[in-house]
CSV table of C-alpha atoms in Angstrom, one decimal:
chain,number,residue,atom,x,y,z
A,1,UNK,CA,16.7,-149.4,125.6
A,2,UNK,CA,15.7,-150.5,129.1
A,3,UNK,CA,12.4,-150.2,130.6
A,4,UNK,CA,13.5,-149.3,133.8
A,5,UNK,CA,15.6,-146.1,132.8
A,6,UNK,CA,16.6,-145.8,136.9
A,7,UNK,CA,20.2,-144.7,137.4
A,8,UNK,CA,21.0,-147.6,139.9
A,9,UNK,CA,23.9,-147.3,142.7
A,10,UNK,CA,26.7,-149.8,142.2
A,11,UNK,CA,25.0,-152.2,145.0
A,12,UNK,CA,22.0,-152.2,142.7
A,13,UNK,CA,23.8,-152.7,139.5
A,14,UNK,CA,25.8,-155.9,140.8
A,15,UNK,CA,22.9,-157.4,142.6
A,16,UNK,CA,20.9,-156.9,139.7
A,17,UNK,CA,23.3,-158.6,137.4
A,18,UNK,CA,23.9,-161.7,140.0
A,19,UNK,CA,20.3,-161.8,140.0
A,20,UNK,CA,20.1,-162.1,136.2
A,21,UNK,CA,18.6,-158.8,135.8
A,22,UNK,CA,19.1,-156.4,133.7
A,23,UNK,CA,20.9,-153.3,135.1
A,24,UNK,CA,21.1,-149.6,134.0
A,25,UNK,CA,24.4,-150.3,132.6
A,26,UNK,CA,26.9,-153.3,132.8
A,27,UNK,CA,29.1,-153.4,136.2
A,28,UNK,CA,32.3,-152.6,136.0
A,29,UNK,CA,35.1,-154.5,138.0
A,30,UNK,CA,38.5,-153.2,138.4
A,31,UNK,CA,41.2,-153.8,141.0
A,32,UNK,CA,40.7,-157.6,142.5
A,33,UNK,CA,43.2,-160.7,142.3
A,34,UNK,CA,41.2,-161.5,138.6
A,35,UNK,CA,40.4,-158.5,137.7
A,36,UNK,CA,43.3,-156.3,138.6
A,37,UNK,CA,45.9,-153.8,137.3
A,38,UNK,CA,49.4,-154.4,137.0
A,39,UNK,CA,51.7,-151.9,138.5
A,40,UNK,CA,53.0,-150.5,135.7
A,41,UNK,CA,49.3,-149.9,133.3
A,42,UNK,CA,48.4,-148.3,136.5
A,43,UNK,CA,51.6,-146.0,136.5
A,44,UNK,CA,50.6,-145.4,132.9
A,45,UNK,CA,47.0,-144.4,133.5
A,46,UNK,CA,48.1,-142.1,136.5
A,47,UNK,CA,50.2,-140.5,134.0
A,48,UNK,CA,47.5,-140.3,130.9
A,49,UNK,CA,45.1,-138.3,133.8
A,50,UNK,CA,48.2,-136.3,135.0
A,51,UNK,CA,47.6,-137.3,137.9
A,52,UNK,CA,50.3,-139.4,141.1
A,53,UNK,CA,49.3,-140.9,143.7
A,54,UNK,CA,51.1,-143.0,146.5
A,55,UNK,CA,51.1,-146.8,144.7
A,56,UNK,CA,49.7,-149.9,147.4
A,57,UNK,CA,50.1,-153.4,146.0
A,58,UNK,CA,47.2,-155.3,146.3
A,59,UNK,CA,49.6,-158.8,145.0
A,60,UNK,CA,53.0,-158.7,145.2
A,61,UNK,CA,53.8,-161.4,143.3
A,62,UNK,CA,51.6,-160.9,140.6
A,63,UNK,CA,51.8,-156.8,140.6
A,64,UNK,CA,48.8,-155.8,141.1
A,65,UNK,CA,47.8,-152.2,142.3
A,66,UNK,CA,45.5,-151.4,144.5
A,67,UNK,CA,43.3,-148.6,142.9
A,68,UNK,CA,42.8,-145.4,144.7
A,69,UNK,CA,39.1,-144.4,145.3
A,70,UNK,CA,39.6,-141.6,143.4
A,71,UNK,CA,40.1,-143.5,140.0
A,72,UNK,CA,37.7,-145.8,140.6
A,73,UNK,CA,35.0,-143.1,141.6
A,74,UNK,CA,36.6,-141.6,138.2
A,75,UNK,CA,36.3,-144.6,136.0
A,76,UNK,CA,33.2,-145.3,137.2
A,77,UNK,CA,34.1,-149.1,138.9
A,78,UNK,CA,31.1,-150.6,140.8
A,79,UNK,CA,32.9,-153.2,142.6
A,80,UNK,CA,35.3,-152.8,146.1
A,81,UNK,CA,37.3,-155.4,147.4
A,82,UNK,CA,38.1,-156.3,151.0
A,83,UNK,CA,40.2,-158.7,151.7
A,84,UNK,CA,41.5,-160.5,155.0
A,85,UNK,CA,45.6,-159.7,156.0
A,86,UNK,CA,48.5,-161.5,157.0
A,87,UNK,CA,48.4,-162.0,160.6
A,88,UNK,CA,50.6,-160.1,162.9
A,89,UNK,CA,53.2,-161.8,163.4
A,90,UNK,CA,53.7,-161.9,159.4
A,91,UNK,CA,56.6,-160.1,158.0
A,92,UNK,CA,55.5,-159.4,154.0
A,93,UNK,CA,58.5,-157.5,153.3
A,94,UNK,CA,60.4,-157.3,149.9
A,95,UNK,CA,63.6,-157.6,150.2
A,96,UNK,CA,66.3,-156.5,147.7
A,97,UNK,CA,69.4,-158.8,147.4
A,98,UNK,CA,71.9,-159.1,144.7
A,99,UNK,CA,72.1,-162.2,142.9
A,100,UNK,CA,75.1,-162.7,140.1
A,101,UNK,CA,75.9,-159.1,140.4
A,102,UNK,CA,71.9,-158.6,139.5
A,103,UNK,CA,68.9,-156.8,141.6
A,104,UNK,CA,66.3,-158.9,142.4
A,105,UNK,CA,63.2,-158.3,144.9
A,106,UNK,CA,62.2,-161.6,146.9
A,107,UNK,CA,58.9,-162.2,149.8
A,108,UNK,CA,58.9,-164.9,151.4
A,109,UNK,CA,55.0,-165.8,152.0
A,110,UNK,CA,53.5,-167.2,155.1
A,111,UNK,CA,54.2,-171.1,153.6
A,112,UNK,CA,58.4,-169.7,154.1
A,113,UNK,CA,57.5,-170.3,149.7
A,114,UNK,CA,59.6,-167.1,148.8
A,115,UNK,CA,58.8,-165.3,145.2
A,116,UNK,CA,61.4,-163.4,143.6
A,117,UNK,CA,61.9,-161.2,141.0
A,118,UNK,CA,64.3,-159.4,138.6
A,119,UNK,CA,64.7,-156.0,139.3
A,120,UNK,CA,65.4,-155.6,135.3
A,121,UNK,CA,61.2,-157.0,134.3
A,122,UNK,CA,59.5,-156.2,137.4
A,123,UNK,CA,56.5,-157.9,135.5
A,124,UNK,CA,55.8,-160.4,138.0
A,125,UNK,CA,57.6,-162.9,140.9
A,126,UNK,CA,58.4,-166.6,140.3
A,127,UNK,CA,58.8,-169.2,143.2
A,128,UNK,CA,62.4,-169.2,143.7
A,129,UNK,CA,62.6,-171.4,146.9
A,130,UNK,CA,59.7,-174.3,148.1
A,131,UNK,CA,60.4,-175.2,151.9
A,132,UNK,CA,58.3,-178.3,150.6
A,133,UNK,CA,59.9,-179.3,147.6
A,134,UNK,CA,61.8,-182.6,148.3
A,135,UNK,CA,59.2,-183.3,151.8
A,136,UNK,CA,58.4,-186.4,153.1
A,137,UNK,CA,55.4,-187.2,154.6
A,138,UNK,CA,56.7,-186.8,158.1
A,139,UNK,CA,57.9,-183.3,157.0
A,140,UNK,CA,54.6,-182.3,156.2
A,141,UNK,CA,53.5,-183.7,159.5
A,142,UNK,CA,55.7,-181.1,161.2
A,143,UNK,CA,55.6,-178.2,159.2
A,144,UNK,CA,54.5,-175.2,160.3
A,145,UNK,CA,51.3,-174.0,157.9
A,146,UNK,CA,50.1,-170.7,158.8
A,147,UNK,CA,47.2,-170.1,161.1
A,148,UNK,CA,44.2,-169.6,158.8
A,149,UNK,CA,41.9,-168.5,162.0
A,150,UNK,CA,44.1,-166.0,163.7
A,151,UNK,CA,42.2,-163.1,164.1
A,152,UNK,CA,44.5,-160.4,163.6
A,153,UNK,CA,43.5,-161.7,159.7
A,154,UNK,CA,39.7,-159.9,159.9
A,155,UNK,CA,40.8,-157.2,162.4
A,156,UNK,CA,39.5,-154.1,160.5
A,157,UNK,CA,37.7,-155.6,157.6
A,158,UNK,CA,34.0,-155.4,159.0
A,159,UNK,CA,35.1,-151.6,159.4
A,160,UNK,CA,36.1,-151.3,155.5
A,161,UNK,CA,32.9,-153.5,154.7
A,162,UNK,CA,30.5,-150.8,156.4
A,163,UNK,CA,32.6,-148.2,154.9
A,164,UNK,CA,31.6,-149.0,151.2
A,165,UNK,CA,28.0,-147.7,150.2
């Protein structure tokens, strides 16, 4: 039993845990790039607590859902996640296309690396194409990367961060 018998808040709990204190009760994390949930568990879960809700993809490429405050409030998750966006002039659109008489769903990312997937798993996307995969040097010389800096990236996400309690 803890001496400090305190309900925290979720701010408290994590702090106190990356502090190397001991919290009211271990944090729980749910929903991030290493600690999400894949598309379909979430589907399932919705369905175990009868409840639907409209799905947003946190990853693409790797499935992962986007949890709805509601769940987390539910489950009881301590963390949020904010995360910077494509830029605006970034298309991040899946696009269906038939491949050998076969669905698949491809993105191509900001690196023009696109990530496809069979419409049969929908478990995850593989790199099907790498812009960069026979370069030369001088290739990469010229190649247009992304603009890590552009600031229609952060436009909003100070907003969300205040938004969190």
């Amino acid at each position: 039993m803890m001496a400090n018998s305190k309900k925290m808040t979720s701010r408290e709990r994590v702090l106190a845990a990356l502090n190397f204190q001991t919290p009211d009760r271990v944090p729980i994390d749910l929903g991030g790039f290493q600690s999400g949930i894949h598309k379909k568990a979430y589907l399932e879960l919705l369905g175990y607590l009868g409840k639907e809700e409209e799905i947003v993809m946190l990853d693409p490429v790797q499935q992962l859902v986007r949890p709805s405050e509601e769940i987390l409030e539910l489950l009881k998750v301590d963390i949020r996640y904010v995360t910077a966006k494509g830029p605006e002039a970034y298309n991040g659109t899946i696009r269906q296309r038939l491949r050998r008489g076969e669905l698949w769903h491809d993105l191509r990312d900001e690196f023009g690396v696109v990530w496809s997937m069979p419409d049969k798993q929908q478990l995850y996307m593989d790199i099907s194409h790498h812009p960069l995969a026979h370069a030369t040097q001088e290739d990469l010389a010229s190649y247009p990367f992304p603009d890590g800096s552009d600031p229609s990236r952060f436009r909003g996400v100070r907003d969300e961060v205040l938004e969190i309690q």
